[in-house]
Structure formats: C-alpha cells, structure tokens
Amino acid sequence: MKIRVLGSGAGGGFPQWNCNCNNCQRLRHNNMNGKARTQSSIAVSSDNINWLLINASPDIRAQLEAFPAIQPKEGLRDTGIKAILLIDSQIDHTTGLLMLREGKPLDIYCSEMVKQDLTSGFPVFTMLSHYCTVNHHPIPIDGSSFTIPAIADLRFYTQALKSKAPPYSPHRYDPHDGDNIGVIIEQISTGKKVFYSPGLGEIEPHVMDAMQTVDCLLVDGTFWTNDEMVSLGISQKRARDIGHLPQSGEGGMIEVLNGVQARKILIHINNTNPILDDDSEQRKLLDAAGIEVAYDGLEIDL
Ligand SMILES: [Zn+2]
Ligand SMILES: [Zn+2]
C-alpha cells in the first residue's frame, strides 16, 4: 500500500497565519532549517489509482494540486478520491469537505458522533447536501473491521480513543465513544499494516496493542512538552488536557515508542513544536530514538 502525507501540521499549519512564535517567525524569515507544513490529512491506496482520503483539511486544494496521482485522469470531472474517512469532527480535519462540493456524491465514513457534530454544531454535511449528495457510512468504534467497495485490497479497523469532542460539538462536555478514533489500515493481500492516529491523548491498552502489531505508525506529534502553549503564553491549556500526549517527559511519546518495533513517524505537528527545526536538540533526541517526523509529500510504501 502507499500512504501519502498530504498535510503533516496540526491545526493552523506551519507557519500559522497570525503566529510570531520562535518557529513561525524564523521559518517566515528563512532563518530556520525546516519545512512549511499544511494541516493534517493523509491519503492511502493499494493500487495508486483509487485513494481513501483520511481527513479533509482546510488546505486540501493545495494538497491535491501537489499530488498528481490523485488528480483527474479521465473525462471532464474526475478524482482519485473514492471515499473519505474522518477520525473526528475537528475544524482542521473536516473543513476541507466544503472544498469538494463540486463533485459526485461523497462517500464519507465516520462515527455516529462525528456525523452528529457535522449535522449540528458544525453542519458541514447539511451545507454540502445543497451541492452534492453526502453518503454517510457508519464505522465501527470497537476495533472491528470494514472494507470500502471502491478501495480494493485494504481493510480498516477503527476504534474509539479517549478524547474530547470539539468546542462546537453539542456533547463537548459529555464525551462519547466515537468522538475520536484511531485507524489501522491493512493491505489484505500482503498483511502489511499501518496505524494512524494524529490525536492521542492517552495510551490505552488497545492503542499499545495496535502499536505492537503494525509495520508503521503515524502518531500524534503535536507537542514536545505538556506546557508548550502555556509557557509561550498562547493558551492556558496543556497538551494532555486537549488530547495530545507530549513527546518529552515521563510517559511521553518517546518513552511509549521505546521498544515498539514498527517504523515510527510523528504527524500532526504544531507550529510551536521545536522538532520542526531540523537542527534542534529535540530533533536529535528523536533521531537517536529512531523516530521520524512527517513532512508534506512524504510517501510511505508498505
Ligand atoms: Zn488537528
Ligand atoms: Zn507559531
């Protein structure tokens, strides 16, 4: 299977439009060895023709323009995107759906809770239905599997993760299973597997099991420290409070990944994270731990 990282940044991207933090400011002024990053999304395919889009970021237009394999091939209107899977209803993962309104019916796979958010607090599905048909396909949240007719040779296992629904969700303060999911993608013919979870607040036993059984991990790389946003004076919220395990420190992602055999790649990197600087000390620590940092355009062949 082939996995294309369309966007490796967290919400806001890198640099973020209004941010003057050490990273954003240095990248903008060419004072840093690092790459700009668009917001969180990947595409996966087993045949390089038919693609599943996982999350639809506000940057989707530029992401598709940068990726010839998913562009129109035949007829007047065409796309390699045959279905869309949403892991939650967050702005940076769903706003891009609005950019796909010119298309044929959209086959969107997401949990019941995500569907509810996208027809109430953030009614993207309702809005889209005035332009194109939205076919919602419910997905399991107990780790069981499903396949998608137009995407050959791939099987998906989806499971609820402990997390919070977005601020605009009617059940923001009343967490439900399915507000956020992790997904294992398996190529049926080869048995190769990848685990994708750009938001991981807590390493639940089933998450550890997933990490132990796959060939490649694409997991939460949002923050380096738990108080990254607090210490910069950007927010009062700590990483763990908003569903992101920091990389450093006790029980952090580096510690968690120690001993995991799979190829390890961090994704969904916030613009404040020092690992965005390829020459940083933090980046050297990741290198030493055998952990990679995703970038836009990275392709993984499994
Ligand atoms: Zn996000
Ligand atoms: Zn910034």
PDB file of C-alpha atoms and ligand atoms in Angstrom:
ATOM      1  CA  MET A   1       0.000   0.000   0.000  1.00  0.00           C
ATOM      2  CA  LYS A   2       1.026   3.552  -0.482  1.00  0.00           C
ATOM      3  CA  ILE A   3       0.453   6.290   2.068  1.00  0.00           C
ATOM      4  CA  ARG A   4       0.823   9.897   1.033  1.00  0.00           C
ATOM      5  CA  VAL A   5       1.138  12.538   3.741  1.00  0.00           C
ATOM      6  CA  LEU A   6      -0.906  15.407   2.351  1.00  0.00           C
ATOM      7  CA  GLY A   7      -0.574  17.585   5.434  1.00  0.00           C
ATOM      8  CA  SER A   8       1.691  16.953   8.422  1.00  0.00           C
ATOM      9  CA  GLY A   9       0.901  20.055  10.506  1.00  0.00           C
ATOM     10  CA  ALA A  10      -1.615  20.478  13.314  1.00  0.00           C
ATOM     11  CA  GLY A  11      -4.459  22.994  13.266  1.00  0.00           C
ATOM     12  CA  GLY A  12      -3.212  26.338  11.927  1.00  0.00           C
ATOM     13  CA  GLY A  13      -0.453  24.744   9.863  1.00  0.00           C
ATOM     14  CA  PHE A  14       3.121  25.982   9.832  1.00  0.00           C
ATOM     15  CA  PRO A  15       3.657  28.860   9.788  1.00  0.00           C
ATOM     16  CA  GLN A  16       0.279  29.819  11.229  1.00  0.00           C
ATOM     17  CA  TRP A  17      -1.165  32.990   9.671  1.00  0.00           C
ATOM     18  CA  ASN A  18      -1.057  35.118  12.829  1.00  0.00           C
ATOM     19  CA  CYS A  19       1.738  33.425  14.746  1.00  0.00           C
ATOM     20  CA  ASN A  20       5.025  35.043  15.573  1.00  0.00           C
ATOM     21  CA  CYS A  21       6.395  32.258  17.760  1.00  0.00           C
ATOM     22  CA  ASN A  22      10.061  31.329  17.523  1.00  0.00           C
ATOM     23  CA  ASN A  23       9.365  28.721  14.827  1.00  0.00           C
ATOM     24  CA  CYS A  24       6.848  30.617  12.684  1.00  0.00           C
ATOM     25  CA  GLN A  25       8.866  33.791  12.762  1.00  0.00           C
ATOM     26  CA  ARG A  26      12.158  32.075  11.866  1.00  0.00           C
ATOM     27  CA  LEU A  27      10.616  29.985   9.072  1.00  0.00           C
ATOM     28  CA  ARG A  28       8.989  33.051   7.540  1.00  0.00           C
ATOM     29  CA  HIS A  29      12.319  34.884   7.538  1.00  0.00           C
ATOM     30  CA  ASN A  30      14.340  31.971   6.226  1.00  0.00           C
ATOM     31  CA  ASN A  31      16.162  31.656   9.497  1.00  0.00           C
ATOM     32  CA  MET A  32      15.498  28.038  10.167  1.00  0.00           C
ATOM     33  CA  ASN A  33      16.291  24.674   8.652  1.00  0.00           C
ATOM     34  CA  GLY A  34      12.745  23.359   8.392  1.00  0.00           C
ATOM     35  CA  LYS A  35       9.754  22.947   6.119  1.00  0.00           C
ATOM     36  CA  ALA A  36       6.363  24.643   5.971  1.00  0.00           C
ATOM     37  CA  ARG A  37       3.513  22.238   6.688  1.00  0.00           C
ATOM     38  CA  THR A  38      -0.152  22.183   5.785  1.00  0.00           C
ATOM     39  CA  GLN A  39      -2.892  20.831   8.015  1.00  0.00           C
ATOM     40  CA  SER A  40      -3.487  17.251   8.923  1.00  0.00           C
ATOM     41  CA  SER A  41      -4.502  14.749   6.238  1.00  0.00           C
ATOM     42  CA  ILE A  42      -3.251  11.591   4.531  1.00  0.00           C
ATOM     43  CA  ALA A  43      -4.312   9.536   1.523  1.00  0.00           C
ATOM     44  CA  VAL A  44      -3.944   5.781   1.202  1.00  0.00           C
ATOM     45  CA  SER A  45      -4.197   3.424  -1.763  1.00  0.00           C
ATOM     46  CA  SER A  46      -3.253  -0.112  -2.718  1.00  0.00           C
ATOM     47  CA  ASP A  47      -3.206   0.466  -6.488  1.00  0.00           C
ATOM     48  CA  ASN A  48      -2.016   4.088  -6.785  1.00  0.00           C
ATOM     49  CA  ILE A  49      -5.285   4.897  -8.601  1.00  0.00           C
ATOM     50  CA  ASN A  50      -8.131   4.712  -6.100  1.00  0.00           C
ATOM     51  CA  TRP A  51      -7.496   6.660  -2.906  1.00  0.00           C
ATOM     52  CA  LEU A  52      -9.064   6.944   0.505  1.00  0.00           C
ATOM     53  CA  LEU A  53      -8.704  10.451   1.856  1.00  0.00           C
ATOM     54  CA  ILE A  54      -8.336  10.406   5.632  1.00  0.00           C
ATOM     55  CA  ASN A  55      -9.436  13.772   6.984  1.00  0.00           C
ATOM     56  CA  ALA A  56     -10.143  16.766   4.773  1.00  0.00           C
ATOM     57  CA  SER A  57      -8.089  19.747   5.866  1.00  0.00           C
ATOM     58  CA  PRO A  58      -8.688  23.415   5.071  1.00  0.00           C
ATOM     59  CA  ASP A  59      -5.550  23.152   2.896  1.00  0.00           C
ATOM     60  CA  ILE A  60      -6.958  20.373   0.729  1.00  0.00           C
ATOM     61  CA  ARG A  61      -6.875  22.302  -2.530  1.00  0.00           C
ATOM     62  CA  ALA A  62      -3.113  22.886  -2.362  1.00  0.00           C
ATOM     63  CA  GLN A  63      -2.558  19.361  -1.078  1.00  0.00           C
ATOM     64  CA  LEU A  64      -4.331  17.803  -4.074  1.00  0.00           C
ATOM     65  CA  GLU A  65      -2.574  20.136  -6.500  1.00  0.00           C
ATOM     66  CA  ALA A  66       0.748  18.923  -5.112  1.00  0.00           C
ATOM     67  CA  PHE A  67      -0.153  15.269  -5.645  1.00  0.00           C
ATOM     68  CA  PRO A  68      -0.535  14.178  -9.317  1.00  0.00           C
ATOM     69  CA  ALA A  69      -1.608  10.599  -8.518  1.00  0.00           C
ATOM     70  CA  ILE A  70      -4.918  11.797  -7.081  1.00  0.00           C
ATOM     71  CA  GLN A  71      -5.743  14.319  -9.816  1.00  0.00           C
ATOM     72  CA  PRO A  72      -8.293  13.930 -12.672  1.00  0.00           C
ATOM     73  CA  LYS A  73      -7.337  11.306 -15.294  1.00  0.00           C
ATOM     74  CA  GLU A  74     -10.407  10.720 -17.478  1.00  0.00           C
ATOM     75  CA  GLY A  75     -13.447  12.688 -18.567  1.00  0.00           C
ATOM     76  CA  LEU A  76     -14.361  16.241 -17.728  1.00  0.00           C
ATOM     77  CA  ARG A  77     -14.683  15.732 -13.986  1.00  0.00           C
ATOM     78  CA  ASP A  78     -12.647  13.114 -12.177  1.00  0.00           C
ATOM     79  CA  THR A  79     -10.736  12.456  -8.993  1.00  0.00           C
ATOM     80  CA  GLY A  80      -8.705   9.704  -7.420  1.00  0.00           C
ATOM     81  CA  ILE A  81     -10.601  10.231  -4.147  1.00  0.00           C
ATOM     82  CA  LYS A  82     -13.079   7.366  -3.952  1.00  0.00           C
ATOM     83  CA  ALA A  83     -14.048   7.732  -0.289  1.00  0.00           C
ATOM     84  CA  ILE A  84     -13.267   9.822   2.779  1.00  0.00           C
ATOM     85  CA  LEU A  85     -12.674   8.690   6.352  1.00  0.00           C
ATOM     86  CA  LEU A  86     -12.915  11.183   9.201  1.00  0.00           C
ATOM     87  CA  ILE A  87     -11.279  10.462  12.522  1.00  0.00           C
ATOM     88  CA  ASP A  88     -13.141  13.250  14.344  1.00  0.00           C
ATOM     89  CA  SER A  89     -15.118  16.419  13.624  1.00  0.00           C
ATOM     90  CA  GLN A  90     -12.351  18.958  14.324  1.00  0.00           C
ATOM     91  CA  ILE A  91     -12.052  22.012  12.055  1.00  0.00           C
ATOM     92  CA  ASP A  92      -8.616  21.060  10.729  1.00  0.00           C
ATOM     93  CA  HIS A  93      -9.887  17.596   9.717  1.00  0.00           C
ATOM     94  CA  THR A  94     -13.275  18.416   8.210  1.00  0.00           C
ATOM     95  CA  THR A  95     -13.376  21.945   6.759  1.00  0.00           C
ATOM     96  CA  GLY A  96     -11.815  20.690   3.524  1.00  0.00           C
ATOM     97  CA  LEU A  97     -15.008  18.761   2.783  1.00  0.00           C
ATOM     98  CA  LEU A  98     -16.555  22.072   1.769  1.00  0.00           C
ATOM     99  CA  MET A  99     -13.939  22.361  -0.998  1.00  0.00           C
ATOM    100  CA  LEU A 100     -15.150  19.066  -2.504  1.00  0.00           C
ATOM    101  CA  ARG A 101     -18.662  20.305  -3.138  1.00  0.00           C
ATOM    102  CA  GLU A 102     -18.392  20.270  -6.943  1.00  0.00           C
ATOM    103  CA  GLY A 103     -18.062  16.529  -7.026  1.00  0.00           C
ATOM    104  CA  LYS A 104     -20.099  13.435  -7.401  1.00  0.00           C
ATOM    105  CA  PRO A 105     -21.731  12.015  -4.273  1.00  0.00           C
ATOM    106  CA  LEU A 106     -19.224  11.967  -1.420  1.00  0.00           C
ATOM    107  CA  ASP A 107     -18.877   8.666   0.387  1.00  0.00           C
ATOM    108  CA  ILE A 108     -17.904   9.652   3.896  1.00  0.00           C
ATOM    109  CA  TYR A 109     -17.024   7.115   6.559  1.00  0.00           C
ATOM    110  CA  CYS A 110     -17.217   8.354  10.152  1.00  0.00           C
ATOM    111  CA  SER A 111     -18.657   7.519  13.544  1.00  0.00           C
ATOM    112  CA  GLU A 112     -22.191   8.353  14.579  1.00  0.00           C
ATOM    113  CA  MET A 113     -20.865  11.008  16.990  1.00  0.00           C
ATOM    114  CA  VAL A 114     -18.859  12.725  14.253  1.00  0.00           C
ATOM    115  CA  LYS A 115     -21.870  12.625  11.962  1.00  0.00           C
ATOM    116  CA  GLN A 116     -23.955  14.270  14.685  1.00  0.00           C
ATOM    117  CA  ASP A 117     -21.418  17.104  15.093  1.00  0.00           C
ATOM    118  CA  LEU A 118     -21.278  17.618  11.331  1.00  0.00           C
ATOM    119  CA  THR A 119     -25.050  17.943  11.114  1.00  0.00           C
ATOM    120  CA  SER A 120     -25.459  20.182  14.198  1.00  0.00           C
ATOM    121  CA  GLY A 121     -22.722  22.308  15.815  1.00  0.00           C
ATOM    122  CA  PHE A 122     -20.651  22.394  12.599  1.00  0.00           C
ATOM    123  CA  PRO A 123     -23.208  21.427   9.926  1.00  0.00           C
ATOM    124  CA  VAL A 124     -20.817  20.679   7.060  1.00  0.00           C
ATOM    125  CA  PHE A 125     -22.857  17.668   5.893  1.00  0.00           C
ATOM    126  CA  THR A 126     -26.035  19.734   5.888  1.00  0.00           C
ATOM    127  CA  MET A 127     -24.348  22.520   3.909  1.00  0.00           C
ATOM    128  CA  LEU A 128     -22.796  20.103   1.409  1.00  0.00           C
ATOM    129  CA  SER A 129     -26.117  18.417   0.776  1.00  0.00           C
ATOM    130  CA  HIS A 130     -27.189  21.560  -1.096  1.00  0.00           C
ATOM    131  CA  TYR A 131     -24.382  20.967  -3.615  1.00  0.00           C
ATOM    132  CA  CYS A 132     -23.750  17.235  -3.746  1.00  0.00           C
ATOM    133  CA  THR A 133     -25.015  14.064  -2.132  1.00  0.00           C
ATOM    134  CA  VAL A 134     -23.367  13.075   1.123  1.00  0.00           C
ATOM    135  CA  ASN A 135     -23.473   9.333   1.705  1.00  0.00           C
ATOM    136  CA  HIS A 136     -22.642   8.723   5.333  1.00  0.00           C
ATOM    137  CA  HIS A 137     -21.296   5.274   6.128  1.00  0.00           C
ATOM    138  CA  PRO A 138     -21.177   4.423   9.833  1.00  0.00           C
ATOM    139  CA  ILE A 139     -17.968   2.799  11.056  1.00  0.00           C
ATOM    140  CA  PRO A 140     -17.211   0.509  13.999  1.00  0.00           C
ATOM    141  CA  ILE A 141     -15.746   2.024  17.158  1.00  0.00           C
ATOM    142  CA  ASP A 142     -14.878  -1.268  18.848  1.00  0.00           C
ATOM    143  CA  GLY A 143     -11.840  -2.190  16.753  1.00  0.00           C
ATOM    144  CA  SER A 144     -13.746  -4.389  14.329  1.00  0.00           C
ATOM    145  CA  SER A 145     -13.122  -4.099  10.624  1.00  0.00           C
ATOM    146  CA  PHE A 146     -14.782  -2.915   7.452  1.00  0.00           C
ATOM    147  CA  THR A 147     -13.900  -2.566   3.796  1.00  0.00           C
ATOM    148  CA  ILE A 148     -14.745   0.155   1.290  1.00  0.00           C
ATOM    149  CA  PRO A 149     -16.049  -1.104  -2.077  1.00  0.00           C
ATOM    150  CA  ALA A 150     -14.124   1.340  -4.279  1.00  0.00           C
ATOM    151  CA  ILE A 151     -10.847   0.889  -2.399  1.00  0.00           C
ATOM    152  CA  ALA A 152      -9.521  -2.523  -3.304  1.00  0.00           C
ATOM    153  CA  ASP A 153      -7.364  -4.711  -1.100  1.00  0.00           C
ATOM    154  CA  LEU A 154      -7.488  -2.570   2.048  1.00  0.00           C
ATOM    155  CA  ARG A 155      -9.232  -3.368   5.312  1.00  0.00           C
ATOM    156  CA  PHE A 156      -9.846  -0.823   8.063  1.00  0.00           C
ATOM    157  CA  TYR A 157     -10.066  -1.368  11.800  1.00  0.00           C
ATOM    158  CA  THR A 158     -11.439   1.612  13.704  1.00  0.00           C
ATOM    159  CA  GLN A 159     -11.604   2.066  17.445  1.00  0.00           C
ATOM    160  CA  ALA A 160     -12.670   4.833  19.801  1.00  0.00           C
ATOM    161  CA  LEU A 161      -9.918   6.805  21.559  1.00  0.00           C
ATOM    162  CA  LYS A 162     -10.257   8.758  24.774  1.00  0.00           C
ATOM    163  CA  SER A 163     -10.589  12.334  23.678  1.00  0.00           C
ATOM    164  CA  LYS A 164     -12.865  15.334  23.653  1.00  0.00           C
ATOM    165  CA  ALA A 165     -15.310  16.457  21.010  1.00  0.00           C
ATOM    166  CA  PRO A 166     -14.587  19.924  19.544  1.00  0.00           C
ATOM    167  CA  PRO A 167     -15.821  23.102  21.258  1.00  0.00           C
ATOM    168  CA  TYR A 168     -18.789  23.389  18.849  1.00  0.00           C
ATOM    169  CA  SER A 169     -19.981  19.842  19.482  1.00  0.00           C
ATOM    170  CA  PRO A 170     -23.319  19.614  21.330  1.00  0.00           C
ATOM    171  CA  HIS A 171     -21.676  16.960  23.531  1.00  0.00           C
ATOM    172  CA  ARG A 172     -18.381  18.741  24.186  1.00  0.00           C
ATOM    173  CA  TYR A 173     -18.666  18.192  27.943  1.00  0.00           C
ATOM    174  CA  ASP A 174     -20.229  14.780  27.663  1.00  0.00           C
ATOM    175  CA  PRO A 175     -17.634  12.534  25.979  1.00  0.00           C
ATOM    176  CA  HIS A 176     -18.864   9.606  23.902  1.00  0.00           C
ATOM    177  CA  ASP A 177     -17.056   6.700  22.299  1.00  0.00           C
ATOM    178  CA  GLY A 178     -16.501   7.698  18.706  1.00  0.00           C
ATOM    179  CA  ASP A 179     -15.763  11.394  19.250  1.00  0.00           C
ATOM    180  CA  ASN A 180     -12.297  10.446  18.050  1.00  0.00           C
ATOM    181  CA  ILE A 181     -10.969   7.217  16.561  1.00  0.00           C
ATOM    182  CA  GLY A 182      -7.688   5.581  15.653  1.00  0.00           C
ATOM    183  CA  VAL A 183      -7.465   3.501  12.492  1.00  0.00           C
ATOM    184  CA  ILE A 184      -5.394   0.504  11.473  1.00  0.00           C
ATOM    185  CA  ILE A 185      -5.193   0.034   7.708  1.00  0.00           C
ATOM    186  CA  GLU A 186      -4.277  -3.414   6.468  1.00  0.00           C
ATOM    187  CA  GLN A 187      -3.441  -4.451   2.957  1.00  0.00           C
ATOM    188  CA  ILE A 188      -5.358  -7.702   2.635  1.00  0.00           C
ATOM    189  CA  SER A 189      -3.037  -9.360   0.102  1.00  0.00           C
ATOM    190  CA  THR A 190       0.188  -8.653   1.989  1.00  0.00           C
ATOM    191  CA  GLY A 191      -0.930  -8.356   5.617  1.00  0.00           C
ATOM    192  CA  LYS A 192       1.038  -5.103   5.994  1.00  0.00           C
ATOM    193  CA  LYS A 193      -0.482  -2.653   8.453  1.00  0.00           C
ATOM    194  CA  VAL A 194      -0.223   0.982   9.420  1.00  0.00           C
ATOM    195  CA  PHE A 195      -1.742   2.699  12.466  1.00  0.00           C
ATOM    196  CA  TYR A 196      -2.856   6.309  12.027  1.00  0.00           C
ATOM    197  CA  SER A 197      -3.754   8.466  14.987  1.00  0.00           C
ATOM    198  CA  PRO A 198      -2.916  12.178  14.760  1.00  0.00           C
ATOM    199  CA  GLY A 199      -4.534  12.801  18.150  1.00  0.00           C
ATOM    200  CA  LEU A 200      -3.526  10.504  21.003  1.00  0.00           C
ATOM    201  CA  GLY A 201      -4.122  11.821  24.498  1.00  0.00           C
ATOM    202  CA  GLU A 202      -3.649   8.594  26.318  1.00  0.00           C
ATOM    203  CA  ILE A 203      -2.050   5.255  25.511  1.00  0.00           C
ATOM    204  CA  GLU A 204      -4.965   2.940  26.235  1.00  0.00           C
ATOM    205  CA  PRO A 205      -4.265  -0.826  26.168  1.00  0.00           C
ATOM    206  CA  HIS A 206      -5.802  -1.202  22.706  1.00  0.00           C
ATOM    207  CA  VAL A 207      -3.553   1.589  21.414  1.00  0.00           C
ATOM    208  CA  MET A 208      -0.470  -0.211  22.729  1.00  0.00           C
ATOM    209  CA  ASP A 209      -1.730  -3.425  21.106  1.00  0.00           C
ATOM    210  CA  ALA A 210      -2.148  -1.591  17.809  1.00  0.00           C
ATOM    211  CA  MET A 211       1.370  -0.168  18.046  1.00  0.00           C
ATOM    212  CA  GLN A 212       2.802  -3.642  18.672  1.00  0.00           C
ATOM    213  CA  THR A 213       1.087  -5.295  15.717  1.00  0.00           C
ATOM    214  CA  VAL A 214       1.608  -2.863  12.843  1.00  0.00           C
ATOM    215  CA  ASP A 215       4.536  -2.259  10.486  1.00  0.00           C
ATOM    216  CA  CYS A 216       4.318   1.515  10.594  1.00  0.00           C
ATOM    217  CA  LEU A 217       2.966   4.147  12.978  1.00  0.00           C
ATOM    218  CA  LEU A 218       1.771   7.628  12.096  1.00  0.00           C
ATOM    219  CA  VAL A 219       1.004   9.073  15.506  1.00  0.00           C
ATOM    220  CA  ASP A 220       0.430  12.284  17.418  1.00  0.00           C
ATOM    221  CA  GLY A 221       3.410  14.624  17.120  1.00  0.00           C
ATOM    222  CA  THR A 222       1.582  17.776  18.197  1.00  0.00           C
ATOM    223  CA  PHE A 223       3.608  18.993  21.190  1.00  0.00           C
ATOM    224  CA  TRP A 224       7.079  18.466  22.582  1.00  0.00           C
ATOM    225  CA  THR A 225       6.171  19.416  26.164  1.00  0.00           C
ATOM    226  CA  ASN A 226       2.943  19.271  28.096  1.00  0.00           C
ATOM    227  CA  ASP A 227       3.038  23.015  28.858  1.00  0.00           C
ATOM    228  CA  GLU A 228       4.271  24.176  25.430  1.00  0.00           C
ATOM    229  CA  MET A 229       1.328  26.515  24.794  1.00  0.00           C
ATOM    230  CA  VAL A 230       1.156  27.698  28.407  1.00  0.00           C
ATOM    231  CA  SER A 231       4.827  28.629  28.631  1.00  0.00           C
ATOM    232  CA  LEU A 232       4.609  30.612  25.389  1.00  0.00           C
ATOM    233  CA  GLY A 233       1.592  32.442  26.779  1.00  0.00           C
ATOM    234  CA  ILE A 234      -0.548  31.275  23.831  1.00  0.00           C
ATOM    235  CA  SER A 235      -3.077  29.230  25.770  1.00  0.00           C
ATOM    236  CA  GLN A 236      -3.996  28.054  29.257  1.00  0.00           C
ATOM    237  CA  LYS A 237      -4.414  24.517  28.006  1.00  0.00           C
ATOM    238  CA  ARG A 238      -1.884  21.784  28.483  1.00  0.00           C
ATOM    239  CA  ALA A 239      -1.193  19.186  25.772  1.00  0.00           C
ATOM    240  CA  ARG A 240      -2.709  16.288  27.703  1.00  0.00           C
ATOM    241  CA  ASP A 241      -5.828  18.336  28.527  1.00  0.00           C
ATOM    242  CA  ILE A 242      -6.588  18.727  24.836  1.00  0.00           C
ATOM    243  CA  GLY A 243      -5.951  15.144  23.838  1.00  0.00           C
ATOM    244  CA  HIS A 244      -2.294  15.214  22.835  1.00  0.00           C
ATOM    245  CA  LEU A 245       0.463  13.250  24.518  1.00  0.00           C
ATOM    246  CA  PRO A 246       3.674  15.333  24.508  1.00  0.00           C
ATOM    247  CA  GLN A 247       6.822  13.712  23.137  1.00  0.00           C
ATOM    248  CA  SER A 248       9.163  14.502  26.025  1.00  0.00           C
ATOM    249  CA  GLY A 249       8.960  13.699  29.699  1.00  0.00           C
ATOM    250  CA  GLU A 250       7.751  10.805  31.773  1.00  0.00           C
ATOM    251  CA  GLY A 251       5.154   8.733  29.965  1.00  0.00           C
ATOM    252  CA  GLY A 252       5.646  10.876  26.851  1.00  0.00           C
ATOM    253  CA  MET A 253       5.567   9.577  23.284  1.00  0.00           C
ATOM    254  CA  ILE A 254       9.315   8.914  23.085  1.00  0.00           C
ATOM    255  CA  GLU A 255       9.081   6.686  26.153  1.00  0.00           C
ATOM    256  CA  VAL A 256       5.949   4.980  24.826  1.00  0.00           C
ATOM    257  CA  LEU A 257       7.577   4.229  21.470  1.00  0.00           C
ATOM    258  CA  ASN A 258      10.712   2.837  23.050  1.00  0.00           C
ATOM    259  CA  GLY A 259      10.569  -0.886  22.377  1.00  0.00           C
ATOM    260  CA  VAL A 260       7.972  -0.633  19.612  1.00  0.00           C
ATOM    261  CA  GLN A 261       9.412  -2.363  16.531  1.00  0.00           C
ATOM    262  CA  ALA A 262       7.379  -0.604  13.821  1.00  0.00           C
ATOM    263  CA  ARG A 263       8.612   2.295  11.706  1.00  0.00           C
ATOM    264  CA  LYS A 264       7.732   5.291  13.887  1.00  0.00           C
ATOM    265  CA  ILE A 265       6.631   8.591  12.395  1.00  0.00           C
ATOM    266  CA  LEU A 266       5.227  11.634  14.187  1.00  0.00           C
ATOM    267  CA  ILE A 267       2.489  13.548  12.386  1.00  0.00           C
ATOM    268  CA  HIS A 268       0.111  16.460  13.198  1.00  0.00           C
ATOM    269  CA  ILE A 269       2.941  18.704  14.427  1.00  0.00           C
ATOM    270  CA  ASN A 270       2.005  22.003  15.997  1.00  0.00           C
ATOM    271  CA  ASN A 271       3.839  25.117  14.815  1.00  0.00           C
ATOM    272  CA  THR A 272       5.242  25.672  18.317  1.00  0.00           C
ATOM    273  CA  ASN A 273       6.985  22.294  18.433  1.00  0.00           C
ATOM    274  CA  PRO A 274      10.818  22.580  18.414  1.00  0.00           C
ATOM    275  CA  ILE A 275      11.122  19.364  16.359  1.00  0.00           C
ATOM    276  CA  LEU A 276      10.086  21.415  13.302  1.00  0.00           C
ATOM    277  CA  ASP A 277      13.638  22.774  13.345  1.00  0.00           C
ATOM    278  CA  ASP A 278      15.660  20.036  11.661  1.00  0.00           C
ATOM    279  CA  ASP A 279      18.780  21.191  13.533  1.00  0.00           C
ATOM    280  CA  SER A 280      17.232  21.318  17.013  1.00  0.00           C
ATOM    281  CA  GLU A 281      18.424  19.340  20.014  1.00  0.00           C
ATOM    282  CA  GLN A 282      14.927  17.894  20.275  1.00  0.00           C
ATOM    283  CA  ARG A 283      15.189  16.580  16.739  1.00  0.00           C
ATOM    284  CA  LYS A 284      18.486  14.894  17.612  1.00  0.00           C
ATOM    285  CA  LEU A 285      16.776  13.139  20.512  1.00  0.00           C
ATOM    286  CA  LEU A 286      14.118  11.820  18.117  1.00  0.00           C
ATOM    287  CA  ASP A 287      16.792  10.660  15.673  1.00  0.00           C
ATOM    288  CA  ALA A 288      18.508   8.793  18.465  1.00  0.00           C
ATOM    289  CA  ALA A 289      15.197   7.158  19.392  1.00  0.00           C
ATOM    290  CA  GLY A 290      14.575   6.102  15.775  1.00  0.00           C
ATOM    291  CA  ILE A 291      11.541   8.356  15.430  1.00  0.00           C
ATOM    292  CA  GLU A 292      10.880  10.232  12.183  1.00  0.00           C
ATOM    293  CA  VAL A 293       8.995  13.482  11.682  1.00  0.00           C
ATOM    294  CA  ALA A 294       6.442  13.528   8.859  1.00  0.00           C
ATOM    295  CA  TYR A 295       6.506  16.271   6.247  1.00  0.00           C
ATOM    296  CA  ASP A 296       4.081  17.198   3.470  1.00  0.00           C
ATOM    297  CA  GLY A 297       4.602  14.971   0.464  1.00  0.00           C
ATOM    298  CA  LEU A 298       6.181  12.095   2.396  1.00  0.00           C
ATOM    299  CA  GLU A 299       5.218   8.803   0.770  1.00  0.00           C
ATOM    300  CA  ILE A 300       5.382   5.533   2.613  1.00  0.00           C
ATOM    301  CA  ASP A 301       5.418   2.241   0.725  1.00  0.00           C
ATOM    302  CA  LEU A 302       4.394  -0.758   2.779  1.00  0.00           C
TER     303      LEU A 302
HETATM  304 ZN    ZN B   1      -5.883  18.552  14.454  1.00  0.00          ZN
HETATM  305 ZN    ZN B   2       3.914  29.653  15.608  1.00  0.00          ZN
END
